Short mmCIF file of C-alpha atoms and ligand atoms in Angstrom, two decimals:
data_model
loop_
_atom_site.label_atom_id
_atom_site.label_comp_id
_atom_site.label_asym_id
_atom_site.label_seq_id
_atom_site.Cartn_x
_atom_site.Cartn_y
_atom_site.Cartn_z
CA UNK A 6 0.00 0.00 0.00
CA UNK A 7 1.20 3.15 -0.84
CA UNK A 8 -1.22 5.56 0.79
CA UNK A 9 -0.73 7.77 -2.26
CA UNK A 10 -4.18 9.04 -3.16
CA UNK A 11 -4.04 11.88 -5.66
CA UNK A 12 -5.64 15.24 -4.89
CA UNK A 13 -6.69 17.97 -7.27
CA UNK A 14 -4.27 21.00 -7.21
CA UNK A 15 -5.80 23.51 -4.37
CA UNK A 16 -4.76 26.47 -7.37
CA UNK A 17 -7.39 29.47 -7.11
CA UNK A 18 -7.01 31.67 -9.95
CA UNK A 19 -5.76 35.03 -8.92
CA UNK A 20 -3.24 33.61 -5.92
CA UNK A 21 -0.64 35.98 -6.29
CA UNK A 22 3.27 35.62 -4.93
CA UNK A 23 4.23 37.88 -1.57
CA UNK A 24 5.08 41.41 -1.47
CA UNK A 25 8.36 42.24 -1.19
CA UNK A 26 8.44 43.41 2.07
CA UNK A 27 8.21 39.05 3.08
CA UNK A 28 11.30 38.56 1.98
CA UNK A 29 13.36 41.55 3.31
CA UNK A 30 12.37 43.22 5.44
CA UNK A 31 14.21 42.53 9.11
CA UNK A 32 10.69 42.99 10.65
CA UNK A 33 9.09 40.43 8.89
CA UNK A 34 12.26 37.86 9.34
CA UNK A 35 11.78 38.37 13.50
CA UNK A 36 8.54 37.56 13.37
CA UNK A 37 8.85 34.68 11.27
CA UNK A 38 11.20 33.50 13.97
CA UNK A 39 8.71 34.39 16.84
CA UNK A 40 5.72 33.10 15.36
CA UNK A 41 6.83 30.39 13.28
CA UNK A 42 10.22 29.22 14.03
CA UNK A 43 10.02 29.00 17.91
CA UNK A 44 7.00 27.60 18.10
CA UNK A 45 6.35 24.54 15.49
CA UNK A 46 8.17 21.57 15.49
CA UNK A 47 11.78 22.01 13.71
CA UNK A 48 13.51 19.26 12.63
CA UNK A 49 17.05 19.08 14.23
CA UNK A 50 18.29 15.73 12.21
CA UNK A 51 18.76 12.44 12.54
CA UNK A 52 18.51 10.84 16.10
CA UNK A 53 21.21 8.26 14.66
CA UNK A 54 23.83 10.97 15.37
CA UNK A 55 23.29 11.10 18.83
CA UNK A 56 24.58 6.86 19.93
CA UNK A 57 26.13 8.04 23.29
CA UNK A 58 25.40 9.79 26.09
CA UNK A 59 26.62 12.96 25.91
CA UNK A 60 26.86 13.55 22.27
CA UNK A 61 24.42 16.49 21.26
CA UNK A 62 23.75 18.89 18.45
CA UNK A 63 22.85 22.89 19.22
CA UNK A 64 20.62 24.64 16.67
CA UNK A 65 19.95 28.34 16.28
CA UNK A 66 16.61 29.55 15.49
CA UNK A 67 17.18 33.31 15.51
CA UNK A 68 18.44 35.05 18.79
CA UNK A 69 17.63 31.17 20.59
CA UNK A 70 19.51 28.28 20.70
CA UNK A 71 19.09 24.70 21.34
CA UNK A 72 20.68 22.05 22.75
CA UNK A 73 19.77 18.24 21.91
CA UNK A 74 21.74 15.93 23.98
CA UNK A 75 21.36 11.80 24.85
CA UNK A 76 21.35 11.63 28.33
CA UNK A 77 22.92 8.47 30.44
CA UNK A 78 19.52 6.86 29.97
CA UNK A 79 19.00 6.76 26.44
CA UNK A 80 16.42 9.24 26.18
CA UNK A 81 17.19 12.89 23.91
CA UNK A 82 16.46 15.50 26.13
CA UNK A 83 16.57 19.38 24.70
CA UNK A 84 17.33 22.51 26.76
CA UNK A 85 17.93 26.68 25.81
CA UNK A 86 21.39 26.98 25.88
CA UNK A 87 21.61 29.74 27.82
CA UNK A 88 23.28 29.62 31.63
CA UNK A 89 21.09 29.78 34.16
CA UNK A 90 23.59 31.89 35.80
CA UNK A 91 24.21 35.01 34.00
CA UNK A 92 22.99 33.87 30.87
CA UNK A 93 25.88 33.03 28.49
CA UNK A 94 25.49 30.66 26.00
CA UNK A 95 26.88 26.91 27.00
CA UNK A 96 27.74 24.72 23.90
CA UNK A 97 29.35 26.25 20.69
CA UNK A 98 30.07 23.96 18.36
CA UNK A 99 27.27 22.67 16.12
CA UNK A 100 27.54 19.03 17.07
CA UNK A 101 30.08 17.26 19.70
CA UNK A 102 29.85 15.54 23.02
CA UNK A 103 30.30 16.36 26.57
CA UNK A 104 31.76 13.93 29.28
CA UNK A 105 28.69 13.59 31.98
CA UNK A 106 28.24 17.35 32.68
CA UNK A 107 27.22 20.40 30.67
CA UNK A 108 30.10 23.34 31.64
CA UNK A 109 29.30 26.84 31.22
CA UNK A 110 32.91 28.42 29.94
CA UNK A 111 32.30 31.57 32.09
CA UNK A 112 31.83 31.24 35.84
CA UNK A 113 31.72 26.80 35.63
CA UNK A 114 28.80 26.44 36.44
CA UNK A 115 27.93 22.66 35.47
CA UNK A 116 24.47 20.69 34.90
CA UNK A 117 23.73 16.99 34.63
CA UNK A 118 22.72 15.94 31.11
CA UNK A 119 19.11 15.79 32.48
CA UNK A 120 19.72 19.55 32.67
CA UNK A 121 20.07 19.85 36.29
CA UNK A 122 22.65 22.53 37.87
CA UNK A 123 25.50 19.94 39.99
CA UNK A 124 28.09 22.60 40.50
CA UNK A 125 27.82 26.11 40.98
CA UNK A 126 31.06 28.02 42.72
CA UNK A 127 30.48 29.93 45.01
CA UNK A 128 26.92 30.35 45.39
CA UNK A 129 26.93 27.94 48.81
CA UNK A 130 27.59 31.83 50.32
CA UNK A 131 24.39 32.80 48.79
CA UNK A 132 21.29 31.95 51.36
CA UNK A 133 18.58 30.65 50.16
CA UNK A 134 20.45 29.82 46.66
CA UNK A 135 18.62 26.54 45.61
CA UNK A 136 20.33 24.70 42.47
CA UNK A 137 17.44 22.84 42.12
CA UNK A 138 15.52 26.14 41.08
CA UNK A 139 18.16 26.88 38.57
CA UNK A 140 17.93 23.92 36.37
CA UNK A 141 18.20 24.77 32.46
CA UNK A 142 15.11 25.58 30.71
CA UNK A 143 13.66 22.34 28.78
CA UNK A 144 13.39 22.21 25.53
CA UNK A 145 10.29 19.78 23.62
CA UNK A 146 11.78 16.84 21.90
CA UNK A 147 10.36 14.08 19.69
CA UNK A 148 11.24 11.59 17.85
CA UNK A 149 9.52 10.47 14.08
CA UNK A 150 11.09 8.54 11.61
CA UNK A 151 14.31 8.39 13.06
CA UNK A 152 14.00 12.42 12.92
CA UNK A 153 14.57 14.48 15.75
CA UNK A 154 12.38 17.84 16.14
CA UNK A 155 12.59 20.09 19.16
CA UNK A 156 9.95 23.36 19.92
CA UNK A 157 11.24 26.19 22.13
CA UNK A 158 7.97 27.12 23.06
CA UNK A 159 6.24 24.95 24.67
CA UNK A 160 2.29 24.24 24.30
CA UNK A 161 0.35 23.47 21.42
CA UNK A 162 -0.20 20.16 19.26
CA UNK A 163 2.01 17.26 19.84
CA UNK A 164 4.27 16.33 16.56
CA UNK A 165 1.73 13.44 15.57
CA UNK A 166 -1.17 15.88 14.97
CA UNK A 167 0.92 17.38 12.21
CA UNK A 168 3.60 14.49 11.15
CA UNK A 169 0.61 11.96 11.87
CA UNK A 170 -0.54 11.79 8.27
CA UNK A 171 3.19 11.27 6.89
CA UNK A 172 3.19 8.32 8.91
CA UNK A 173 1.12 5.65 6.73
CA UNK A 174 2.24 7.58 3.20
CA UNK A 175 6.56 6.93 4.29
CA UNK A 176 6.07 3.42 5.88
CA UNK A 177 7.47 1.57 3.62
CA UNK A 178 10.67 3.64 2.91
CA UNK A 179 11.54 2.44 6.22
CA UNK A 180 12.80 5.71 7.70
CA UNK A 181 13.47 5.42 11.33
CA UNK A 182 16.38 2.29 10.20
CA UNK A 183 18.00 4.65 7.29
CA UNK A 184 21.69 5.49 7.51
CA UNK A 185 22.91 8.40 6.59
CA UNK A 186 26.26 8.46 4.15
CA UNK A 187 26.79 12.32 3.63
CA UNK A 188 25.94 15.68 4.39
CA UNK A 189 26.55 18.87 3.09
CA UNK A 190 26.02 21.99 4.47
CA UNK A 191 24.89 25.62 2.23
CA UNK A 192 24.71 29.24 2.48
CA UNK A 193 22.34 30.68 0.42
CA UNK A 194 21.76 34.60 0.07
CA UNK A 195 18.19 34.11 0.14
CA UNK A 196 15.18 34.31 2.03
CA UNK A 197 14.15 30.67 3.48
CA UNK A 198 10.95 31.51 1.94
CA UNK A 199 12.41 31.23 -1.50
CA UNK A 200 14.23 28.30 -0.83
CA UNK A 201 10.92 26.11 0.43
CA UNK A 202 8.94 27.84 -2.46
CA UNK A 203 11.51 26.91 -5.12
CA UNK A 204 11.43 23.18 -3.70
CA UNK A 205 7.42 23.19 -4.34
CA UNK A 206 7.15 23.01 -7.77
CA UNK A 207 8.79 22.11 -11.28
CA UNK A 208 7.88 23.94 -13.79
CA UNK A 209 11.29 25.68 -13.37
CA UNK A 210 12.94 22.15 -13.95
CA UNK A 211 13.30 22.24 -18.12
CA UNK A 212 15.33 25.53 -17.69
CA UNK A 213 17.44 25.37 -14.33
CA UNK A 214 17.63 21.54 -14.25
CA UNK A 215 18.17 19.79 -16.96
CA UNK A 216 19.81 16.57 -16.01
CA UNK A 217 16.80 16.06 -13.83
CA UNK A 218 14.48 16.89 -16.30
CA UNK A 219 16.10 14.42 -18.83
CA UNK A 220 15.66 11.33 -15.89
CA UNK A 221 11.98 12.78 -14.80
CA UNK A 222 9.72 14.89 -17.26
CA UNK A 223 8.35 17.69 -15.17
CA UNK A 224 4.57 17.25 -16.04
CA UNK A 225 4.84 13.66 -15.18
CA UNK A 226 3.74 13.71 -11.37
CA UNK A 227 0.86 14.07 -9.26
CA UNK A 228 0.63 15.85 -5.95
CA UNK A 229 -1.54 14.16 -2.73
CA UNK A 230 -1.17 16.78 0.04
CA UNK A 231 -2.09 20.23 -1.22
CA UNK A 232 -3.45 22.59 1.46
CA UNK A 233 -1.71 22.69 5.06
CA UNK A 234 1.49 22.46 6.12
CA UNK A 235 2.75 19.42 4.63
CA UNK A 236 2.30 19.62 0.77
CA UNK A 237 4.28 17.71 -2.03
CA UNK A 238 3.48 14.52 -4.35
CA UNK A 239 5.58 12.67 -6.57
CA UNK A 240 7.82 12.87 -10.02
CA UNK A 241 7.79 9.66 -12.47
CA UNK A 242 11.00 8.76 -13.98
CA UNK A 243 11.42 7.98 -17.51
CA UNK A 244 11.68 4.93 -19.12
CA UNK A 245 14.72 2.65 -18.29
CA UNK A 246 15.77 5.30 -15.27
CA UNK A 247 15.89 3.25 -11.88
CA UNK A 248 16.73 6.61 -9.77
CA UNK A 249 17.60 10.50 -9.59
CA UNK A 250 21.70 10.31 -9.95
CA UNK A 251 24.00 11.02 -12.17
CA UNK A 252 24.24 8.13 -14.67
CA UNK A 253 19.82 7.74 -14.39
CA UNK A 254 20.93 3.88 -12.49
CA UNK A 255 20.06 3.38 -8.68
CA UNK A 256 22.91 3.68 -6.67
CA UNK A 257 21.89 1.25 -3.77
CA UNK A 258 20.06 -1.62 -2.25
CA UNK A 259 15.91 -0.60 -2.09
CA UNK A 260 15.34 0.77 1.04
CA UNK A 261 12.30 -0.54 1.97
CA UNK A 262 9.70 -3.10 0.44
CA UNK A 263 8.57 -0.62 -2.44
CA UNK A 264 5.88 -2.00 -4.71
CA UNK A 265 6.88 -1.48 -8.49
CA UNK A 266 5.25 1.50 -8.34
CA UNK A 267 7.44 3.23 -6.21
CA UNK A 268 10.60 1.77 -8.23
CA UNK A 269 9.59 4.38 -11.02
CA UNK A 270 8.72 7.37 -8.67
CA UNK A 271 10.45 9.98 -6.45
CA UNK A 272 8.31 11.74 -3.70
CA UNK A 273 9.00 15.22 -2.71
CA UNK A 274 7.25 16.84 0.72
CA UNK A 275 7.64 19.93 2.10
CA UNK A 276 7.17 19.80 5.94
CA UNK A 277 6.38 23.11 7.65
CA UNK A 278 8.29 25.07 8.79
CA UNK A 279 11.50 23.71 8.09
CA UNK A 280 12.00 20.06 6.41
CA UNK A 281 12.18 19.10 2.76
CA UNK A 282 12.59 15.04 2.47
CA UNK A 283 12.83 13.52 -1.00
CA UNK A 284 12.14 10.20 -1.20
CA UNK A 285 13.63 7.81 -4.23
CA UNK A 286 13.54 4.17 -4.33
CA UNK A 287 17.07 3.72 -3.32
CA UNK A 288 17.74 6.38 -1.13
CA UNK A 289 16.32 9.49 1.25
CA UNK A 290 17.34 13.01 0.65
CA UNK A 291 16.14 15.73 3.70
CA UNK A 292 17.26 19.27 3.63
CA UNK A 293 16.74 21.20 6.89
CA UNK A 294 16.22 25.11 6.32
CA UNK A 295 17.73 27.46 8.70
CA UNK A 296 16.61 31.00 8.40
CA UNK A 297 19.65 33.42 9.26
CA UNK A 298 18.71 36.70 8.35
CA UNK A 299 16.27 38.03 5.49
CA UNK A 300 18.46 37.60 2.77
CA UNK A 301 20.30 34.36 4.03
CA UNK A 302 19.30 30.89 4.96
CA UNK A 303 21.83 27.95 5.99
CA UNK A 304 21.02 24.52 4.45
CA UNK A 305 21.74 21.23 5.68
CA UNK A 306 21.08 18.14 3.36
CA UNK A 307 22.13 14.89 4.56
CA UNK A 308 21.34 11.42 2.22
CA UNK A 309 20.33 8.18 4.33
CA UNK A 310 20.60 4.64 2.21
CA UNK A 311 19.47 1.82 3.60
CA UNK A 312 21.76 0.52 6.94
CA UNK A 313 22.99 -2.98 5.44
CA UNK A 314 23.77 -0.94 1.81
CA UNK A 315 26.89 -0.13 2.27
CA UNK A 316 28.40 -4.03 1.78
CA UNK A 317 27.05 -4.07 -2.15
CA UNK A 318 29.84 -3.83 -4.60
CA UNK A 319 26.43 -1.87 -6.26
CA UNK A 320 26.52 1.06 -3.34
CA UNK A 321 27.76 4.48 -4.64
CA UNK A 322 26.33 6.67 -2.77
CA UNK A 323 28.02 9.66 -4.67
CA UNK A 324 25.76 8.94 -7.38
CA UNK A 325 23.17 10.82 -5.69
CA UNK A 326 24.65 13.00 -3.87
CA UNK A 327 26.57 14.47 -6.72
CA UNK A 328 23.43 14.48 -8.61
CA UNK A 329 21.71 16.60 -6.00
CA UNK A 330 24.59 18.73 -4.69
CA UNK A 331 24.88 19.92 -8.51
CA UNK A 332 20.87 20.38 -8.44
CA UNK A 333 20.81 21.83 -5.00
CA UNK A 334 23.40 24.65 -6.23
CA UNK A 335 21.28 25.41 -9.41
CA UNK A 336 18.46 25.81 -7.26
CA UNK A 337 20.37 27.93 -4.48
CA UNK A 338 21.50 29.91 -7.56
CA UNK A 339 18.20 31.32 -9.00
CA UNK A 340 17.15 31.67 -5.36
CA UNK A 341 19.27 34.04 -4.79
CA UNK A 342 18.47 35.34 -8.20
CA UNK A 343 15.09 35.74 -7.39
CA UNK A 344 16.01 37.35 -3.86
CA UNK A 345 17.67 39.87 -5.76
CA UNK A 346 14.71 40.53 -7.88
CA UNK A 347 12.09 40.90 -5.54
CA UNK A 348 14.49 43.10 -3.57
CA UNK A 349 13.90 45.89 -6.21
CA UNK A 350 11.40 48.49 -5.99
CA UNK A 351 9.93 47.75 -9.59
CA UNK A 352 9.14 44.09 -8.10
CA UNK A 353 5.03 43.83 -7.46
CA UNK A 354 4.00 40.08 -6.44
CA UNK A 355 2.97 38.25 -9.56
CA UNK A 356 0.49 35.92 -10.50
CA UNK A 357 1.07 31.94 -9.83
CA UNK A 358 -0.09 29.23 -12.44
CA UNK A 359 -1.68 25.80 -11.88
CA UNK A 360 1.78 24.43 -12.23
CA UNK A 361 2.25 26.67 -8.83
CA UNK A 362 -0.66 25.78 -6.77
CA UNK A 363 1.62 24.05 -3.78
CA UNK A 364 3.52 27.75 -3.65
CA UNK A 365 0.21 29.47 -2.91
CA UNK A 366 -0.92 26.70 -0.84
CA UNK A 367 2.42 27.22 1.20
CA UNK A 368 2.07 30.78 1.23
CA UNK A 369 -1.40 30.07 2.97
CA UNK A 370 0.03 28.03 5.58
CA UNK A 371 2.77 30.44 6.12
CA UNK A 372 0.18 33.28 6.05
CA UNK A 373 -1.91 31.33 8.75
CA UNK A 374 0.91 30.49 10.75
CA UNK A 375 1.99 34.24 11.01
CA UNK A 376 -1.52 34.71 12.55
CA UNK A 377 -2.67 37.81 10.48
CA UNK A 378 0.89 39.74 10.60
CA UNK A 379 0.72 42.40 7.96
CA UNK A 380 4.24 43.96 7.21
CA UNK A 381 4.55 47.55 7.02
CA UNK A 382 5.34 49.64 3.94
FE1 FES B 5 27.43 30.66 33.18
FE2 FES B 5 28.41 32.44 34.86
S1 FES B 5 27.30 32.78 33.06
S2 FES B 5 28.60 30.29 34.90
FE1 FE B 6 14.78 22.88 -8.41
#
């Protein structure tokens, strides 16, 4: 079963792209962060990379940062990284691990890796001073898929009411066992906007892509989730292509138990606000998108295979990744192209076509998510 059930394009004549003002002004970029960012579920990555306890990964959503650490039980566990002391921020590096205790580099203050404050010098000569009041402020974790996704704010829906319907439609790609072989990391001088409406449709594909337009005609798909904030569908390859790489072969062992169906297709979902995961029959593609101010976004895009691949003589995993990193940076480039167009004065938003209806679907969800926020000017 694929769960795929084709829905009609949600496209409304007359949806129109965003003003400007959405993709540069500093305004608008804060409260995307406030409203958007700190309060859905963000995908952090793979919950593979954390094995130990200690090992974490910190991720910056605007002026906040997270921390996403395995803890001597097993469990992943997310706090602010921000002292409880006099503030400063704890962990630096992107990704690393810690030996038992969290250190703050200023004053030493330390915390347990279920957060709590062991060691604070000093502060015995402070009455009243009661560590256990000064643990560091939790941070919402799940786990889906193998996925981890933290929320700064806490409240509102668990991840299932949202992720709940990916569920049954990525089953059989086997996600939560996928390994992941690469990753590469982008800066692109555009708004994340751009970037997540660029991934949502294809009619740009003939012109900016055309190695993936000669493995996968760009009319040749369907979409199944059109309005809310998961929207995508799939791409057919052509005849006598097994998979999106560089020489049109697969790569790699199936990943899951795909019906022939799926040996012929590759998915592509956008998950709000900040997950893109490509699905192909012989390997998983997810790009996380980090806004970093309004006319730059940082991209991580890591490629999972499936965990027993990598003993085939058949595995070559830089099929696909060198397919995609050289699609990825066509992409990135008329992003920023188009950044620097609708930066101009003359630019007025401009109408969308059928082929576009998942762009104005996502601008909807955006719009909703925003909660009525109209820029100014
Ligand atoms: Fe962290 Fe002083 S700010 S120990
Ligand atoms: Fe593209």
């Amino acid at each position: 079963m694929s769960g795929f059930v084709p829905t009609a394009a949600s496209y409304r004549p007359g949806d129109r792209t965003l003003p400007g003002e959405y993709y540069t002004s500093p305004e608008v970029l804060a409260r995307d962060l406030d409203r958007i960012h700190a309060r859905s579920w963000l995908c952090a990555g793979r919950s593979t990379e954390l094995t130990e306890a200690g090992q974490y990964l910190v991720r910056g959503v605007g002026p906040d940062s997270a921390i996403l650490i395995r803890g001597k039980d097993g469990s992943v566990r997310g706090f602010h990284n921000v002292c409880r002391h006099r503030g400063t921020r704890l962990l630096d590096a992107e990704r690393g691990t810690v030996s038992g205790t969290i250190q703050c580099p200023y004053h030493a203050w330390t915390y347990d890796l279920e957060g709590r404050l062991r060691g604070a010098p000093h502060m015995q000569d402070v009455p009243d001073f009661d560590p256990s009041g000064h643990s560091l402020h939790p941070v919402e974790v799940e786990e889906w898929e193998g996925f981890l996704f933290f929320r700064l704010v806490p409240g509102g829906e668990p991840l299932g009411a949202q992720y709940g319907q990916m569920t049954e439609r990525v089953a059989r790609f086997r996600l939560g066992g996928l390994r992941p072989a690469r990753r590469i990391g982008y800066e692109v001088r555009a708004n994340w906007k751009l970037v997540l409406q660029n991934f949502s449709e294809c009619l740009h594909c003939p012109v900016i892509h055309p190695a993936l337009s000669r493995l996968s005609p760009y009319l040749s798909g369907a979409n199944d989730l059109t309005e809310g904030p998961i929207l995508g569908g799939y791409l057919t390859l052509a005849d006598g292509v097994g998979s999106m790489t560089l020489s049109g072969r697969t790569c790699a062992r199936p990943v899951g138990e795909l019906p022939d169906e799926d040996h012929a297709r590759g998915y592509y979902y956008s998950l709000f606000p900040n997950l893109l995961l490509s699905l192909h029959p012989d390997y998983v593609m997810y790009h996380l998108v980090w806004p970093v101010a309004p006319d730059r976004t940082r991209i991580e895009c890591e490629w999972l295979f499936h965990p027993d691949a990598s003993a085939d003589d058949s595995f070559q995993p830089d099929e696909a990744v060198g397919f995609w990193d050289m699609t990825n940076r066509q992409d990135w480039h008329i992003c920023e192209q188009s950044q620097a167009g609708v930066a101009s004065r003359a630019y007025r938003p401009g109408p969308y076509s059928p082929r576009e209806s998942l762009l104005a679907a996502w601008d909807r969800a955006y719009l909703a998510a925003l909660g009525g926020f109209e820029p100014q000017g």
